[in-house]
Coordinates of C-alpha atoms and ligand atoms in Angstrom, one line a residue:
X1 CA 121.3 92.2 107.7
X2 CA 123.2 90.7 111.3
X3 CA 121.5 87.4 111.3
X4 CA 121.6 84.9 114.3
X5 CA 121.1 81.4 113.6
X6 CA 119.6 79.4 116.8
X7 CA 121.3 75.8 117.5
X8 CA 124.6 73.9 116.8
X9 CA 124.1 70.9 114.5
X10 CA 125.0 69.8 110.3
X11 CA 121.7 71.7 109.9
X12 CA 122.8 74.9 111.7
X13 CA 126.1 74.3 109.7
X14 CA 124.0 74.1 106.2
X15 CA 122.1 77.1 107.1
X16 CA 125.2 79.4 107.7
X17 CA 127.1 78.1 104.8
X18 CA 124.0 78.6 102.5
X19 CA 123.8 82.3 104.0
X20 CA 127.1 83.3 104.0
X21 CA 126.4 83.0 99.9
X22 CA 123.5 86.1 100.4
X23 CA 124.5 89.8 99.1
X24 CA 122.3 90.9 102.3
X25 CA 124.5 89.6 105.2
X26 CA 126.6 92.2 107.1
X27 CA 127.6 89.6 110.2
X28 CA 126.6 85.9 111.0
X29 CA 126.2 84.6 114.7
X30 CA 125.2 81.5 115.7
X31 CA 124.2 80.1 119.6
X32 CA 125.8 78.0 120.7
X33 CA 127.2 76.7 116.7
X34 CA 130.2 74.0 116.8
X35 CA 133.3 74.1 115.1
X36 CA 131.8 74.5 111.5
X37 CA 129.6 78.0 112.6
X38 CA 132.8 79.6 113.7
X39 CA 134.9 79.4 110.6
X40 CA 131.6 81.4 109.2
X41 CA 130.2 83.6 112.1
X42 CA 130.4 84.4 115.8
X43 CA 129.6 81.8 117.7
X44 CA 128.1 83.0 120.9
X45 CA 127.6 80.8 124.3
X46 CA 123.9 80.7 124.7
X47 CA 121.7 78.0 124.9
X48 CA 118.5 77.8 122.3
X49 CA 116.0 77.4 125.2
X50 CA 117.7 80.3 127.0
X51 CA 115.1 83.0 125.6
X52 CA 116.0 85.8 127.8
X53 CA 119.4 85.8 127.2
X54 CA 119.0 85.1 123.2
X55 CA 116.5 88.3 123.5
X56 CA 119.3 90.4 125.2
X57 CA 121.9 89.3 122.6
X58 CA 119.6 90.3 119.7
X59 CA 118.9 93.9 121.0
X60 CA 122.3 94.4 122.1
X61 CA 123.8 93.5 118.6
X62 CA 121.0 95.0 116.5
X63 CA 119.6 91.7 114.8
X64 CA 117.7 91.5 112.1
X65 CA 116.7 88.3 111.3
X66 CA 116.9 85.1 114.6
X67 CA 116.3 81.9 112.2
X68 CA 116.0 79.0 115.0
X69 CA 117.5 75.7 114.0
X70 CA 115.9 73.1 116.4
X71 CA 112.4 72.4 117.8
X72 CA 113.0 72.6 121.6
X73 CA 113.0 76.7 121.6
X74 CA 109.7 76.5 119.1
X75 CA 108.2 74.5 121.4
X76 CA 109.2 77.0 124.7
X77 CA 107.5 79.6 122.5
X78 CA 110.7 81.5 121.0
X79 CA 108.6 83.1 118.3
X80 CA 105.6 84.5 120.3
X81 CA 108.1 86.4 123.2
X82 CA 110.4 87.7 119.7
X83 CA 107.3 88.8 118.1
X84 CA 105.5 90.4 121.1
X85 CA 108.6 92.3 121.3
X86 CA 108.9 93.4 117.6
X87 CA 111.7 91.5 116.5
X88 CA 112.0 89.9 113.0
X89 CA 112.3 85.6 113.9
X90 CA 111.8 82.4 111.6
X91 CA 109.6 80.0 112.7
X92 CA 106.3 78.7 114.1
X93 CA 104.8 80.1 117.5
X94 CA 104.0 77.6 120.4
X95 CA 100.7 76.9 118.8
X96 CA 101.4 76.4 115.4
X97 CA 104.7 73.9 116.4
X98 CA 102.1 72.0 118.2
X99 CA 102.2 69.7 114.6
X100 CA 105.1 68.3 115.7
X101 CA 105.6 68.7 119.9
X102 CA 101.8 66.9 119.8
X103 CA 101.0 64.0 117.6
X104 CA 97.8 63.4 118.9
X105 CA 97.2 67.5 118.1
X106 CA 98.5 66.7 114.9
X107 CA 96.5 63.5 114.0
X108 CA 93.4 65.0 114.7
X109 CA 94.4 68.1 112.7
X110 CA 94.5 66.0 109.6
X111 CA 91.3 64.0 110.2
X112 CA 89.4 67.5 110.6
X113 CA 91.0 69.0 107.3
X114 CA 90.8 65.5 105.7
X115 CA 94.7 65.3 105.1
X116 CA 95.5 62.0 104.1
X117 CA 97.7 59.9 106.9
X118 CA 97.7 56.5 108.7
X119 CA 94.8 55.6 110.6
X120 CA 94.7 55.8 114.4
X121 CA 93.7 55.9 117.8
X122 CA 94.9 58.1 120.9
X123 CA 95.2 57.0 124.1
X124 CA 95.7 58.6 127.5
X125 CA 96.8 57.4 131.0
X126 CA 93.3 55.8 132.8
X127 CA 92.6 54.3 129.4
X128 CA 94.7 51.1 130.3
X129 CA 91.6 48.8 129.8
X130 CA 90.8 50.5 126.3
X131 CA 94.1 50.2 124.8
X132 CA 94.4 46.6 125.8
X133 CA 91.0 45.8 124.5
X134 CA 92.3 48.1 121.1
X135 CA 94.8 46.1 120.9
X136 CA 93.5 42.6 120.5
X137 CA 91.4 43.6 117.7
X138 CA 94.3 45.2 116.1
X139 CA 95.8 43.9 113.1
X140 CA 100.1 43.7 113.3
X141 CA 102.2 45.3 112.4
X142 CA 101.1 48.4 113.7
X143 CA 103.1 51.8 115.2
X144 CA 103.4 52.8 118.7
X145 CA 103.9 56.4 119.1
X146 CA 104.2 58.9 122.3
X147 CA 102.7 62.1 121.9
X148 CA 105.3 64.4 122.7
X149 CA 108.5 65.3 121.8
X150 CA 111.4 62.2 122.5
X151 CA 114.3 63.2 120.2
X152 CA 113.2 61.1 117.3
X153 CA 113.0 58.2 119.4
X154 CA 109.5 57.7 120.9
X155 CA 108.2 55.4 117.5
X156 CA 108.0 51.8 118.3
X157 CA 107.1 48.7 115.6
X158 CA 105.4 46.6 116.7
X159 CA 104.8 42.9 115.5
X160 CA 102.6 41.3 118.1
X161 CA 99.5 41.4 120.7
X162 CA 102.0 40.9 123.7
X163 CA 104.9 43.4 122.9
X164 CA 102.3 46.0 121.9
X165 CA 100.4 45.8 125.4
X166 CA 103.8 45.3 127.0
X167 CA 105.3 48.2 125.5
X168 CA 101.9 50.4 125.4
X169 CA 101.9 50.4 129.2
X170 CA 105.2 50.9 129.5
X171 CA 105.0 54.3 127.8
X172 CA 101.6 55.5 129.4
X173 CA 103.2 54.7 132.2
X174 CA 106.0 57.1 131.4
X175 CA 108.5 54.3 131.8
X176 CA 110.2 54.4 128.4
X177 CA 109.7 57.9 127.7
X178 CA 108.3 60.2 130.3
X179 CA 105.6 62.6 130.4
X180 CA 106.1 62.2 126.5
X181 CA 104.5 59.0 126.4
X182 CA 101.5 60.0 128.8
X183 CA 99.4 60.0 125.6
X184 CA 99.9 57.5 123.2
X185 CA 99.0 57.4 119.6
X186 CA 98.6 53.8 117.8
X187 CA 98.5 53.9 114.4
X188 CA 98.0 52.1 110.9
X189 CA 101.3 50.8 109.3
X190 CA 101.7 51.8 106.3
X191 CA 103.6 50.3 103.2
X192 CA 105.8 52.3 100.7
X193 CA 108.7 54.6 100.2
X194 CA 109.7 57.6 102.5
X195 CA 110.4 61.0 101.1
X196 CA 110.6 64.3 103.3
X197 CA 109.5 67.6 101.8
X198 CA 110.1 71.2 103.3
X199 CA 107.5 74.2 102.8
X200 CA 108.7 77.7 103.7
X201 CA 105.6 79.7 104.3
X202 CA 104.9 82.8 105.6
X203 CA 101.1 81.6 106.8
X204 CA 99.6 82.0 103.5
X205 CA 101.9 81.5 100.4
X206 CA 104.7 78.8 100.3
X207 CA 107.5 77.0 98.5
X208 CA 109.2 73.6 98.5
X209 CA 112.7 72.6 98.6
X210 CA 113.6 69.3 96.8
X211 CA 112.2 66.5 98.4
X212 CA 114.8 64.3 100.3
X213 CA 115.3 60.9 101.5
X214 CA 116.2 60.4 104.9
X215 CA 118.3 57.0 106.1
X216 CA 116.7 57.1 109.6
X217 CA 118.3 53.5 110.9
X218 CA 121.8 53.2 111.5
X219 CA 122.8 49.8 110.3
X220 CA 123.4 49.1 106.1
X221 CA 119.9 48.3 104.9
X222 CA 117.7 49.9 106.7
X223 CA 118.1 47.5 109.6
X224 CA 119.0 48.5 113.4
X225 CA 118.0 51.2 115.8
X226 CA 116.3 54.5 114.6
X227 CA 118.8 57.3 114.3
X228 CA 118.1 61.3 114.1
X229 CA 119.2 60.7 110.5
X230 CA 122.7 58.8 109.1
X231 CA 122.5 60.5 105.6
X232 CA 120.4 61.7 103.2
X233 CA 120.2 62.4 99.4
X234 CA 117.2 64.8 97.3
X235 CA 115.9 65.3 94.7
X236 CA 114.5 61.9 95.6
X237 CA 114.4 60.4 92.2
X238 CA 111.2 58.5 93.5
X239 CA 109.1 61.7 94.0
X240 CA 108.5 62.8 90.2
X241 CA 107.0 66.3 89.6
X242 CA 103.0 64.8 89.6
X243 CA 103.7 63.3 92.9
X244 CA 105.3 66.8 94.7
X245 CA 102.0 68.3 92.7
X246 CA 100.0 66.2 94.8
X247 CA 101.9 66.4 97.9
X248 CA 101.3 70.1 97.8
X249 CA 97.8 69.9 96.6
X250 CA 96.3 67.5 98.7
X251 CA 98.6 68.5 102.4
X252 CA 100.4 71.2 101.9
X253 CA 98.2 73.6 101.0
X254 CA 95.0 72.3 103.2
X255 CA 97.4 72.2 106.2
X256 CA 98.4 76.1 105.8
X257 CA 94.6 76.6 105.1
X258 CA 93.8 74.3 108.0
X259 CA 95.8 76.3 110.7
X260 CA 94.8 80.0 109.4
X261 CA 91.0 78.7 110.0
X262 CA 91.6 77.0 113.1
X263 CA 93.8 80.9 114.4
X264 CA 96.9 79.1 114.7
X265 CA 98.2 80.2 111.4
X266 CA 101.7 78.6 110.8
X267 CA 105.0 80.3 109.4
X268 CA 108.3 78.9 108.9
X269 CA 109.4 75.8 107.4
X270 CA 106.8 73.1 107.8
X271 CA 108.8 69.6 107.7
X272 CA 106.3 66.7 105.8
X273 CA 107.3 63.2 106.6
X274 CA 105.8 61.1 104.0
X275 CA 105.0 57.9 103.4
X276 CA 104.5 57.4 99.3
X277 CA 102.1 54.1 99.4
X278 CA 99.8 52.5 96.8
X279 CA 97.0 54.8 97.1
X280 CA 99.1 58.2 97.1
X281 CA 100.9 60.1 99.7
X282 CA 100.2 59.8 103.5
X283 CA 101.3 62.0 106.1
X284 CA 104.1 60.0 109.1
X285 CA 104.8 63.1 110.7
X286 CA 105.2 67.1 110.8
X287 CA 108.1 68.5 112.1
X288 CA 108.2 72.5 112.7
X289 CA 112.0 73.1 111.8
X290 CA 114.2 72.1 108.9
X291 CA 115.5 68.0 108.7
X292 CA 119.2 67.1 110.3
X293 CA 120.6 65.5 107.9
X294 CA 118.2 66.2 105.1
X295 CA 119.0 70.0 104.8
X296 CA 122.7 69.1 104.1
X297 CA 121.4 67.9 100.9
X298 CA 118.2 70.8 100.4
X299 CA 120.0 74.0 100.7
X300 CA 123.0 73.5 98.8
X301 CA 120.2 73.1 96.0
X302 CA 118.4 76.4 96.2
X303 CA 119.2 78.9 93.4
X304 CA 118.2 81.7 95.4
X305 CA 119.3 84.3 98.7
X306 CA 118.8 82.3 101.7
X307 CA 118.6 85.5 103.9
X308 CA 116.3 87.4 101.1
X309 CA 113.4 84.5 101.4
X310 CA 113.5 84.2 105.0
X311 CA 113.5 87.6 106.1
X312 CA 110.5 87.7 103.4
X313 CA 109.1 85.0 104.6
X314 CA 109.2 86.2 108.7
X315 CA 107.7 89.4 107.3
X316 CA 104.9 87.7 105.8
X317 CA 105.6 88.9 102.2
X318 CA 106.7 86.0 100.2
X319 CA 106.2 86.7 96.7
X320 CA 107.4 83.5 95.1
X321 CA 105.2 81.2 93.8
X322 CA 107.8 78.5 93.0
X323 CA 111.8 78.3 94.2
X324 CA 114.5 78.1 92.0
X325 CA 116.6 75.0 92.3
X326 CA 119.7 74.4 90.8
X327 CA 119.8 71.1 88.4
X328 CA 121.8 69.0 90.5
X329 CA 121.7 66.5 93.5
X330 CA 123.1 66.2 96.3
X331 CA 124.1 63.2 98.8
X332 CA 125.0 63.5 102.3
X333 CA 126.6 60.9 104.7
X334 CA 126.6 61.3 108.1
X335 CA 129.7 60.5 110.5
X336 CA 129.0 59.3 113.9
X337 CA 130.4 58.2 117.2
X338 CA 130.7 54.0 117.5
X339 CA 127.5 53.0 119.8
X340 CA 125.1 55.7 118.3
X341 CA 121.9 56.1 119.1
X342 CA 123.3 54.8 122.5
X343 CA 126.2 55.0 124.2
X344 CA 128.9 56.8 122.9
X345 CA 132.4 58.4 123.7
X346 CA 133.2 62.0 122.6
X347 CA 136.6 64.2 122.2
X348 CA 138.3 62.2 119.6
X349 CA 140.8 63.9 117.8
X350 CA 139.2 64.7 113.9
X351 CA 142.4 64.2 111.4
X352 CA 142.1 64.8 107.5
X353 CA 139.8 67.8 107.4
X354 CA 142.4 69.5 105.6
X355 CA 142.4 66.8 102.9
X356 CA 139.5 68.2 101.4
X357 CA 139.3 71.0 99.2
X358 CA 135.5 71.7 99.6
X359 CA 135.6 73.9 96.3
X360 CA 137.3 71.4 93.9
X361 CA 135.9 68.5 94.7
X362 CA 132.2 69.4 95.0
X363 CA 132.1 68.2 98.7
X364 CA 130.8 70.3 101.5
X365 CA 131.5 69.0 105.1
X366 CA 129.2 70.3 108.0
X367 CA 129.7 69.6 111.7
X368 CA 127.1 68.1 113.6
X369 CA 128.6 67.9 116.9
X370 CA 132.1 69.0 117.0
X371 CA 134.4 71.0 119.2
X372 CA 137.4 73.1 118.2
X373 CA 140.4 73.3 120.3
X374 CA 143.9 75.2 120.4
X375 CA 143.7 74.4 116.4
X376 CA 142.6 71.0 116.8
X377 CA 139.1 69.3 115.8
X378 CA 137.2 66.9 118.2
X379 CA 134.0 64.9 118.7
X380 CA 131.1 66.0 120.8
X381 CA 128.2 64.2 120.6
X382 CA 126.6 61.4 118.5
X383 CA 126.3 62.8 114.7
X384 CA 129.5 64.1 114.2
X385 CA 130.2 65.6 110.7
X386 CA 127.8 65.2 107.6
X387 CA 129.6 65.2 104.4
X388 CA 127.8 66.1 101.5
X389 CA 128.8 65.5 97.3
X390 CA 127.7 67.7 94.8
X391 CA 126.3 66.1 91.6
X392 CA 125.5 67.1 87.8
X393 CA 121.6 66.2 87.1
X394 CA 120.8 63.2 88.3
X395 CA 123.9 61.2 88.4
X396 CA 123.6 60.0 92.2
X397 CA 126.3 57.4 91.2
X398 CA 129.0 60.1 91.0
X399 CA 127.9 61.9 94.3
X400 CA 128.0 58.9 96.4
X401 CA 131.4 57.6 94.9
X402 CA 132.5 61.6 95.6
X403 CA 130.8 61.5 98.8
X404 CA 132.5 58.1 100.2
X405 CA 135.8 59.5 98.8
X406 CA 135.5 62.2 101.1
X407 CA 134.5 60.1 104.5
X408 CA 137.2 57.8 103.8
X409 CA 139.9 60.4 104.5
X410 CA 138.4 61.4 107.7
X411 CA 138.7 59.5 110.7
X412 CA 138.6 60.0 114.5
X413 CA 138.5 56.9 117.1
X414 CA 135.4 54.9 116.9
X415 CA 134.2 57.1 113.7
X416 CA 130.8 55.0 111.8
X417 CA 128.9 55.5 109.1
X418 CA 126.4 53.6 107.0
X419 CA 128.1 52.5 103.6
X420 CA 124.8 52.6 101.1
X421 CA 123.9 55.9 101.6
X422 CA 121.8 56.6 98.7
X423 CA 121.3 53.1 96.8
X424 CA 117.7 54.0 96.9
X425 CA 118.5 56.9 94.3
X426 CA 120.2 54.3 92.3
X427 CA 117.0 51.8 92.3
Ligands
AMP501 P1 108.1 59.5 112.8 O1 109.0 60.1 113.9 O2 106.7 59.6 113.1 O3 108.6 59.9 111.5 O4 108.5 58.0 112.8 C1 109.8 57.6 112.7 C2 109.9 56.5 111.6 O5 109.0 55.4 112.0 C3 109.4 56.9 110.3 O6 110.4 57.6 109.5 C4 109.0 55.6 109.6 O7 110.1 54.9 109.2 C5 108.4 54.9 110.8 N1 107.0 55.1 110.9 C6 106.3 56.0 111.5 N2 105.0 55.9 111.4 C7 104.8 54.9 110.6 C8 103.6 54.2 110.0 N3 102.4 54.6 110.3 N4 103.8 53.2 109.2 C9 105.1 52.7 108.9 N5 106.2 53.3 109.4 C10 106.1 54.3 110.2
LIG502 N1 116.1 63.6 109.8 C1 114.9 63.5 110.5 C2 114.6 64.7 111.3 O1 115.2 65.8 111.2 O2 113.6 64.7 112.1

């Protein structure tokens, strides 16, 4: 198969290196990929929204499989123009991706198919009055949330009558987040542990990957500004077997059920942001694409062609009723630019790549945002490199001192990371 992978992040990264183990791969190409992509494929200048010209590159080098990375070509409806014109693509249509470009959509989703999630409320501009009066009757903390899509960012906690209504208006007003904020939803908060698990489903049948923990906050502790992720590690030690059981009995399965009777039937990977609390698992969030950083940690664990399940799975023929994982962990820490999820600088010089041999050591590095340059490595954005340990079983200690190893012998100007990435394995 010529595959194309859409996007250029750790998680584009992941997804080449985890194809470029398949018998079925004849070339790789990624648009736009970083440095990482290209020591595996062709990395090609187009941009994932640019449809047209991703449409033109996949007839002109015969593709057989487009497997998009990130959610803003899902949400310009990628899937439905590939389809209409015959071509094999991973990934939700327009509709379907609604479960994460629409929390409202997705909220009442689950309260029509009873899927169990925080309590809430939507708003829309013209409800000022309503939301205020909401509001005062509301019990704190309680979560902020704009509908649409705000790169991870558009959650707000909030402890008190007078920053809720401050900050409520503010984002129906579209002052903190645009049009994204025009419709607001305010929800329950909810108590407990997070865990993230990925179904791949073809519509009908699906499997799951190991579920993950992110580290969404970007100081030690859990403390700070929300992040798009500063590590991760999986199989989250606090998500035994009956609990994944559940997760799959009780969402999973009446989500994929849910969408086929509603005639938005969804395909791809479905991304289930949980929160584990007293009474069982409750949905946070669905996201229509694979985690950054959390499949740094997933895919190195399959036990099984990457390419094989999702050209399967785009075909609607997936014939596996459970995935075969390898008996391991895995623990990824994320390297970013100093002032991330702000301000940042970019093109730093990346030194000690070479240090690392990727094969003895059990470490895998994946850019996020890097650039590569007359032989030299530099930043480009935020999240810079993700460097994931290998581990036997369940020893999480030995990935995270392997892990730490590793991100101590890279450095670039202003590099960060958090330095208890994983404790919560340990716990
Ligand atoms: P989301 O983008 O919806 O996953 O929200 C980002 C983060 O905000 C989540 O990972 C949680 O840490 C937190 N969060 C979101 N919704 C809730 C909730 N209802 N209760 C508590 N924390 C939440
Ligand atoms: N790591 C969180 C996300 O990918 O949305």
């Amino acid at each position: 198969m010529n595959i194309l992978v859409i996007g250029n992040g750790g998680r584009e990264h992941a997804i080449c290196w985890k194809l470029k183990h398949s018998k079925e791969i004849t070339s790789l190409h990624i648009a736009p990929g970083n440095a990482g992509t290209a020591a595996l494929g062709t990395n090609v200048p187009i941009k994932p929204t640019d449809i047209e010209g991703l449409l033109r590159y996949v007839r002109k080098q015969e593709i057989d499989l487009t497997i998009v990375g990130p959610e803003a070509p899902l949400a310009e409806g990628i899937v439905d123009t590939f389809r209409a014109e015959g071509l094999r693509i991973f990934g939700p249509t327009r509709a379907a991706a609604q479960l994460e470009t629409s929390k409202a959509f997705a909220k009442d989703f689950m309260k029509r198919h009873r899927i169990p999630t925080a309590a809430y409320e939507v708003f829309h501009t013209g409800d000022e009055e309503r939301l205020a009066e909401f509001l005062r009757k509301a019990s704190y903390p309680l979560v902020l949330k704009a509908d649409g899509l705000a790169a991870g960012k558009g959650v707000l906690i909030i402890d008190s009558e007078k920053d809720a209504v401050r900050s409520g208006l503010a984002m129906m007003r579209g002052e903190s987040f645009g049009t994204a904020g025009a419709t607001l939803v305010v929800e329950e908060f909810l108590r407990g542990i997070e865990a993230s698990v990925f179904a791949l489903t073809d519509g009908t049948r699906f499997v799951t990957l190991a579920p993950a923990q992110d580290h969404k906050r970007i100081l030690d502790n859990d403390l700070g500004k929300n992040t798009g992720g500063m590590g991760a590690f999986a199989p989250t030690p606090h998500m035994p077997t009956e609990t994944l059981a559940e997760v799959k009995i009780r969402i999973i399965k009446p989500v994929l059920d849910g969408m086929r009777s509603d005639g938005i039937p969804y395909t791809g990977v479905l991304y289930v942001g949980l929160m584990l609390t007293e009474d069982g698992p409750k949905v946070l969030e669905f996201n229509c694409r694979f985690g950054d950083p959390e499949t740094q940690v997933v895919l190195p664990l399959i036990d099984y062609d990457l390419a094989v399940l999702l050209r399967d799975i785009a075909d609607g023929t997936l014939q596996l009723s459970r995935l075969p994982l390898h008996d391991a962990n895995a623990v990824c820490v994320v390297l970013a630019s100093s002032g991330y999820p702000d301000e940042y600088k970019t093109g730093k010089v990346i030194s000690g790549l070479d240090s690392i041999d990727e094969a003895r050591e059990g470490v895998l590095v994946f850019h996020a945002e890097t650039r590569a340059e007359s032989g030299r490595v530099f930043t480009a954005g935020g999240r810079v490199l993700g460097v994931t340990a290998l581990g036997e079983d369940r020893d999480f200690a030995a990935s995270i001192r392997l892990a730490y190893n590793a991100v101590s012998r890279i450095r670039f100007d202003g590099a960060y990371y958090r330095t208890d990435i994983g404790r919560k394995a340990l716990d």
